[in-house]
Amino acid sequence: MLSSSARLLQLTALLGTRPWWSGAELAERLDVTERTVRRDIARLRTLDYPVESVPGVFGGYRLGVGGRLPPLVLDHEEAVAVAVCLRAGAAGSVAGVEEAAARALTKLEQVLPARLRPQVSALATAVPLRGDTTAVDPDALVAVAMACRASERLRFDYVNRDEVTSRRHVEPYRLVHTGRRWYLVARDLDRDDWRTFRLDRLTRPRATFERFSFDNPPDAATLVSRAISTAPYRHQASVLLDAPQSEVAQLIPPTVGQLRAEGEDQTLLTTGADRLDVLAAHLALLGCSFVVLEPPELRAALLDLAERLRRAAEV
């Protein structure tokens, strides 16, 4: 006879395979009495499983719709299928669910039996991904996510934008998805500073099992936005837009610039570009009035753009 805990797991799995079970059928499958089945059903309800029942000769049990999601029991085939779908979601095959899929995949990978992992990897290669998403190794994504979750120091090899490879030793803090790429926000121990790392440039992540804690970590999303919208570029600019932040945010994603509300009707935009004429054109297309705070060269680029547009309109 199964132990009480094992029997509850098997009972949960049975209830999930059919829309309705009689007490006698469940008792036969579990090799217990119907009284034991009733007692186990009561225990499942205390664990927030929404088990519905109808008394009488033709009564029985079924899983209903609960107020919150209860624990789930997956067989091996179901676990493999869920892991493959989560890998695809984390890689960006379904827009809007990348971060949630990565969190769920991290939890599942922690308990997935080792013998099932080759099946997950093999099937994942057959899942088509969105063409506009930078490829990230799902194993690296899971390894980094686990290190963030466990607050364990991490080592990995990293190729920067100049194609220079280095070995990094970091305290990982958060994973941030920008819509096209994954970034790791971490404290670089060798440089004693907060850094961001693109996951598609990161290889061989290795947990060191050294625990740590942060006293005052930065806002991860803001750090990534600053790193990818201003720091990499030749020119940095600050522009005061005559529009509320809620409207501007629909036009300027975090990958393009940082936004800060200046009262109810104005927004401060901090952004960057390698060419000022390109930045001037982007600002002109926003459809709102604005004032360039810096650099002065951007004002000159706007005047040049205005003159070229005037000449084009007179032809």
Short mmCIF file of C-alpha atoms in Angstrom, two decimals:
data_model
loop_
_atom_site.label_atom_id
_atom_site.label_comp_id
_atom_site.label_asym_id
_atom_site.label_seq_id
_atom_site.Cartn_x
_atom_site.Cartn_y
_atom_site.Cartn_z
CA MET A 1 0.00 0.00 0.00
CA LEU A 2 1.24 3.48 -0.87
CA SER A 3 2.21 5.94 1.82
CA SER A 4 -0.22 8.75 2.57
CA SER A 5 1.82 11.38 0.68
CA ALA A 6 2.39 9.15 -2.35
CA ARG A 7 -1.28 8.24 -2.40
CA LEU A 8 -2.27 11.94 -2.44
CA LEU A 9 0.00 12.54 -5.42
CA GLN A 10 -1.48 9.59 -7.28
CA LEU A 11 -5.01 10.68 -6.39
CA THR A 12 -4.29 14.17 -7.76
CA ALA A 13 -2.94 12.69 -10.97
CA LEU A 14 -6.01 10.49 -11.38
CA LEU A 15 -8.42 13.38 -10.87
CA GLY A 16 -6.64 15.28 -13.61
CA THR A 17 -7.01 12.54 -16.22
CA ARG A 18 -10.81 12.31 -16.35
CA PRO A 19 -13.70 14.75 -15.83
CA TRP A 20 -15.39 12.49 -13.26
CA TRP A 21 -14.50 9.60 -10.93
CA SER A 22 -16.69 7.57 -8.63
CA GLY A 23 -15.49 6.87 -5.13
CA ALA A 24 -15.43 3.15 -5.85
CA GLU A 25 -13.25 3.63 -8.95
CA LEU A 26 -10.75 5.74 -7.05
CA ALA A 27 -10.67 3.25 -4.17
CA GLU A 28 -9.96 0.41 -6.59
CA ARG A 29 -7.19 2.30 -8.38
CA LEU A 30 -5.52 3.29 -5.11
CA ASP A 31 -6.15 -0.07 -3.40
CA VAL A 32 -7.82 1.56 -0.39
CA THR A 33 -11.32 1.84 1.04
CA GLU A 34 -13.83 4.47 -0.05
CA ARG A 35 -13.58 5.92 3.44
CA THR A 36 -9.86 6.48 2.89
CA VAL A 37 -10.66 8.14 -0.45
CA ARG A 38 -13.06 10.55 1.29
CA ARG A 39 -10.40 11.35 3.88
CA ASP A 40 -7.78 11.97 1.17
CA ILE A 41 -10.19 14.21 -0.75
CA ALA A 42 -10.66 16.28 2.41
CA ARG A 43 -6.87 16.63 2.74
CA LEU A 44 -6.56 17.80 -0.87
CA ARG A 45 -9.14 20.48 -0.19
CA THR A 46 -7.10 21.78 2.73
CA LEU A 47 -4.21 22.10 0.24
CA ASP A 48 -6.42 24.30 -1.98
CA TYR A 49 -7.27 21.67 -4.58
CA PRO A 50 -10.84 22.54 -5.71
CA VAL A 51 -12.24 19.00 -5.59
CA GLU A 52 -16.00 18.93 -6.20
CA SER A 53 -18.21 16.04 -5.12
CA VAL A 54 -21.79 14.88 -5.58
CA PRO A 55 -23.24 12.47 -3.01
CA GLY A 56 -25.40 9.45 -3.77
CA VAL A 57 -25.24 6.26 -5.81
CA PHE A 58 -24.31 8.10 -9.00
CA GLY A 59 -22.10 10.62 -7.27
CA GLY A 60 -18.36 11.09 -7.55
CA TYR A 61 -15.46 13.52 -7.62
CA ARG A 62 -13.88 15.91 -10.08
CA LEU A 63 -11.42 18.81 -10.09
CA GLY A 64 -13.24 22.12 -10.20
CA VAL A 65 -12.13 25.69 -10.83
CA GLY A 66 -10.44 27.18 -7.78
CA GLY A 67 -9.84 30.72 -6.61
CA ARG A 68 -6.09 30.24 -6.98
CA LEU A 69 -3.88 27.79 -8.81
CA PRO A 70 -3.20 24.65 -6.70
CA PRO A 71 -0.06 22.52 -6.99
CA LEU A 72 0.04 20.39 -10.13
CA VAL A 73 1.25 16.83 -10.63
CA LEU A 74 2.80 16.05 -14.03
CA ASP A 75 3.78 12.69 -15.42
CA HIS A 76 7.06 12.40 -17.34
CA GLU A 77 5.57 13.08 -20.78
CA GLU A 78 3.68 16.11 -19.49
CA ALA A 79 6.80 17.49 -17.77
CA VAL A 80 8.82 17.21 -20.99
CA ALA A 81 6.07 18.92 -23.00
CA VAL A 82 5.77 21.78 -20.50
CA ALA A 83 9.55 22.28 -20.33
CA VAL A 84 9.84 22.46 -24.13
CA CYS A 85 7.02 25.00 -24.37
CA LEU A 86 8.52 27.09 -21.56
CA ARG A 87 11.89 27.12 -23.32
CA ALA A 88 10.21 28.40 -26.47
CA GLY A 89 8.33 31.04 -24.48
CA ALA A 90 11.46 32.18 -22.64
CA ALA A 91 13.30 32.49 -25.95
CA GLY A 92 10.63 34.85 -27.25
CA SER A 93 8.44 32.64 -29.43
CA VAL A 94 5.36 34.08 -27.71
CA ALA A 95 5.49 37.84 -27.17
CA GLY A 96 4.85 39.12 -23.65
CA VAL A 97 5.45 35.92 -21.69
CA GLU A 98 9.25 35.70 -21.83
CA GLU A 99 10.01 36.59 -18.19
CA ALA A 100 7.17 34.50 -16.73
CA ALA A 101 8.23 31.54 -18.89
CA ALA A 102 11.82 31.89 -17.69
CA ARG A 103 10.73 31.88 -14.03
CA ALA A 104 8.53 28.83 -14.53
CA LEU A 105 11.25 27.05 -16.50
CA THR A 106 13.74 27.67 -13.69
CA LYS A 107 11.41 26.06 -11.16
CA LEU A 108 10.69 23.08 -13.40
CA GLU A 109 14.36 22.48 -14.29
CA GLN A 110 15.21 22.27 -10.58
CA VAL A 111 12.97 19.23 -10.10
CA LEU A 112 13.12 17.67 -13.58
CA PRO A 113 14.66 14.15 -13.42
CA ALA A 114 18.05 13.95 -15.11
CA ARG A 115 16.88 11.21 -17.47
CA LEU A 116 14.24 13.55 -18.95
CA ARG A 117 16.56 16.45 -19.73
CA PRO A 118 18.00 14.96 -22.96
CA GLN A 119 14.41 14.59 -24.22
CA VAL A 120 13.71 18.24 -23.45
CA SER A 121 16.86 19.37 -25.26
CA ALA A 122 16.13 17.20 -28.30
CA LEU A 123 12.54 18.36 -28.63
CA ALA A 124 13.42 22.02 -28.03
CA THR A 125 15.45 22.08 -31.26
CA ALA A 126 12.25 21.41 -33.19
CA VAL A 127 10.40 24.40 -31.73
CA PRO A 128 10.42 27.38 -34.15
CA LEU A 129 11.40 30.73 -32.61
CA ARG A 130 10.60 34.27 -33.68
CA GLY A 131 13.08 35.50 -36.24
CA ASP A 132 13.47 38.93 -34.62
CA THR A 133 14.71 37.57 -31.30
CA THR A 134 18.40 37.20 -30.47
CA ALA A 135 19.08 33.54 -29.74
CA VAL A 136 19.86 32.65 -26.14
CA ASP A 137 20.98 29.22 -24.94
CA PRO A 138 18.09 27.99 -22.73
CA ASP A 139 20.52 26.07 -20.52
CA ALA A 140 22.51 29.25 -19.89
CA LEU A 141 19.28 31.16 -19.23
CA VAL A 142 18.20 28.58 -16.64
CA ALA A 143 21.64 28.46 -15.00
CA VAL A 144 21.75 32.23 -14.61
CA ALA A 145 18.15 32.40 -13.38
CA MET A 146 18.87 29.74 -10.75
CA ALA A 147 21.93 31.65 -9.55
CA CYS A 148 19.84 34.82 -9.23
CA ARG A 149 17.13 32.99 -7.35
CA ALA A 150 19.55 31.23 -4.98
CA SER A 151 21.80 34.31 -4.49
CA GLU A 152 24.89 32.31 -5.50
CA ARG A 153 27.99 33.79 -7.10
CA LEU A 154 28.45 32.97 -10.75
CA ARG A 155 31.38 32.58 -13.15
CA PHE A 156 31.11 32.75 -16.93
CA ASP A 157 32.93 33.71 -20.12
CA TYR A 158 31.78 36.94 -21.77
CA VAL A 159 32.35 38.50 -25.20
CA ASN A 160 31.91 42.29 -25.15
CA ARG A 161 30.84 44.53 -28.05
CA ASP A 162 34.48 44.76 -29.21
CA GLU A 163 34.63 40.94 -29.50
CA VAL A 164 37.02 40.69 -26.54
CA THR A 165 36.51 37.61 -24.36
CA SER A 166 36.97 37.77 -20.61
CA ARG A 167 36.15 35.66 -17.57
CA ARG A 168 33.72 37.20 -15.12
CA HIS A 169 32.98 36.54 -11.46
CA VAL A 170 29.73 38.17 -10.39
CA GLU A 171 26.96 38.31 -7.84
CA PRO A 172 23.85 37.94 -10.04
CA TYR A 173 20.84 40.08 -9.16
CA ARG A 174 18.14 40.10 -11.84
CA LEU A 175 17.36 38.98 -15.39
CA VAL A 176 15.73 41.67 -17.55
CA HIS A 177 14.05 41.07 -20.91
CA THR A 178 13.85 44.10 -23.22
CA GLY A 179 11.64 42.61 -25.94
CA ARG A 180 14.51 41.39 -28.13
CA ARG A 181 17.27 40.44 -25.71
CA TRP A 182 17.95 39.09 -22.23
CA TYR A 183 20.28 40.98 -19.87
CA LEU A 184 21.83 39.94 -16.56
CA VAL A 185 22.22 42.67 -13.95
CA ALA A 186 25.00 41.73 -11.55
CA ARG A 187 27.70 43.12 -9.32
CA ASP A 188 31.07 42.45 -10.95
CA LEU A 189 33.39 41.36 -8.14
CA ASP A 190 36.63 42.00 -10.05
CA ARG A 191 35.56 45.52 -11.04
CA ASP A 192 33.62 46.28 -7.83
CA ASP A 193 30.76 47.79 -9.81
CA TRP A 194 27.28 47.03 -11.13
CA ARG A 195 27.27 45.81 -14.73
CA THR A 196 24.84 44.49 -17.33
CA PHE A 197 25.60 41.46 -19.51
CA ARG A 198 23.82 40.35 -22.67
CA LEU A 199 22.94 36.69 -22.28
CA ASP A 200 23.58 35.85 -25.93
CA ARG A 201 27.23 36.90 -25.34
CA LEU A 202 27.55 34.84 -22.16
CA THR A 203 28.83 31.25 -22.22
CA ARG A 204 29.64 28.47 -19.74
CA PRO A 205 27.84 29.90 -16.67
CA ARG A 206 29.04 28.05 -13.57
CA ALA A 207 27.58 28.41 -10.08
CA THR A 208 30.22 28.62 -7.34
CA PHE A 209 27.76 27.77 -4.50
CA GLU A 210 29.05 30.84 -2.62
CA ARG A 211 26.10 32.66 -1.08
CA PHE A 212 25.81 36.45 -0.80
CA SER A 213 23.30 39.20 -0.06
CA PHE A 214 22.77 42.78 -1.30
CA ASP A 215 22.32 45.75 1.00
CA ASN A 216 21.08 48.32 -1.51
CA PRO A 217 20.76 46.92 -5.05
CA PRO A 218 19.89 49.26 -7.95
CA ASP A 219 16.74 49.17 -10.03
CA ALA A 220 17.59 46.48 -12.58
CA ALA A 221 15.32 47.73 -15.37
CA THR A 222 16.68 51.28 -15.09
CA LEU A 223 20.27 50.03 -15.16
CA VAL A 224 19.65 48.01 -18.32
CA SER A 225 17.79 50.88 -19.97
CA ARG A 226 20.69 53.24 -19.27
CA ALA A 227 23.25 50.72 -20.49
CA ILE A 228 21.56 50.06 -23.83
CA SER A 229 19.93 53.42 -24.59
CA THR A 230 22.73 55.91 -23.80
CA ALA A 231 26.03 54.44 -22.62
CA PRO A 232 27.02 52.55 -25.81
CA TYR A 233 26.60 55.57 -28.09
CA ARG A 234 28.89 58.38 -29.19
CA HIS A 235 26.38 61.11 -28.31
CA GLN A 236 24.14 61.38 -25.23
CA ALA A 237 21.19 63.74 -25.16
CA SER A 238 18.61 65.12 -22.72
CA VAL A 239 15.36 66.42 -24.20
CA LEU A 240 12.29 67.86 -22.46
CA LEU A 241 9.15 66.69 -24.25
CA ASP A 242 5.81 68.51 -24.01
CA ALA A 243 3.80 65.34 -23.40
CA PRO A 244 2.93 63.22 -20.35
CA GLN A 245 5.09 60.18 -19.66
CA SER A 246 2.19 57.78 -20.23
CA GLU A 247 1.92 58.96 -23.84
CA VAL A 248 5.64 59.13 -24.53
CA ALA A 249 6.17 55.60 -23.17
CA GLN A 250 4.05 54.25 -26.03
CA LEU A 251 6.47 55.77 -28.54
CA ILE A 252 9.83 55.28 -26.82
CA PRO A 253 10.62 51.80 -25.42
CA PRO A 254 13.25 51.30 -22.66
CA THR A 255 15.74 50.14 -25.28
CA VAL A 256 15.67 53.59 -26.90
CA GLY A 257 15.68 55.96 -23.94
CA GLN A 258 14.93 56.60 -20.29
CA LEU A 259 11.85 58.56 -19.35
CA ARG A 260 11.14 60.65 -16.25
CA ALA A 261 7.97 62.59 -15.57
CA GLU A 262 8.46 66.35 -15.14
CA GLY A 263 5.11 67.37 -13.75
CA GLU A 264 1.87 66.16 -15.32
CA ASP A 265 2.43 67.32 -18.90
CA GLN A 266 6.17 67.03 -19.56
CA THR A 267 8.68 64.18 -19.79
CA LEU A 268 12.46 64.21 -19.63
CA LEU A 269 14.00 61.90 -22.25
CA THR A 270 17.58 60.69 -21.87
CA THR A 271 18.84 58.86 -24.93
CA GLY A 272 21.85 58.35 -27.18
CA ALA A 273 22.89 57.86 -30.79
CA ASP A 274 26.03 57.54 -32.87
CA ARG A 275 24.74 60.19 -35.32
CA LEU A 276 23.03 63.43 -34.27
CA ASP A 277 21.17 63.76 -37.58
CA VAL A 278 19.49 60.39 -36.97
CA LEU A 279 18.54 61.45 -33.43
CA ALA A 280 17.15 64.74 -34.76
CA ALA A 281 14.96 62.87 -37.24
CA HIS A 282 13.62 60.56 -34.51
CA LEU A 283 12.72 63.52 -32.30
CA ALA A 284 10.92 65.24 -35.18
CA LEU A 285 8.79 62.14 -35.72
CA LEU A 286 7.52 62.04 -32.12
CA GLY A 287 4.76 64.49 -32.97
CA CYS A 288 5.12 66.75 -29.92
CA SER A 289 6.97 69.95 -29.04
CA PHE A 290 10.28 69.62 -27.24
CA VAL A 291 13.32 71.52 -25.96
CA VAL A 292 16.87 70.18 -26.30
CA LEU A 293 18.72 70.54 -23.01
CA GLU A 294 21.96 68.98 -24.21
CA PRO A 295 24.10 68.71 -26.23
CA PRO A 296 24.14 72.03 -28.15
CA GLU A 297 25.23 70.13 -31.27
CA LEU A 298 21.82 68.45 -31.38
CA ARG A 299 20.15 71.85 -31.79
CA ALA A 300 22.40 72.47 -34.81
CA ALA A 301 21.43 69.09 -36.24
CA LEU A 302 17.74 69.99 -35.85
CA LEU A 303 18.26 73.30 -37.66
CA ASP A 304 20.04 71.50 -40.49
CA LEU A 305 17.20 68.97 -40.71
CA ALA A 306 14.61 71.77 -40.76
CA GLU A 307 16.48 73.54 -43.57
CA ARG A 308 16.71 70.37 -45.66
CA LEU A 309 12.97 69.71 -45.16
CA ARG A 310 12.16 73.31 -46.12
CA ARG A 311 14.16 73.02 -49.34
CA ALA A 312 12.51 69.71 -50.15
CA ALA A 313 9.04 71.23 -49.64
CA GLU A 314 9.80 74.12 -52.01
CA VAL A 315 10.72 71.88 -54.95
#
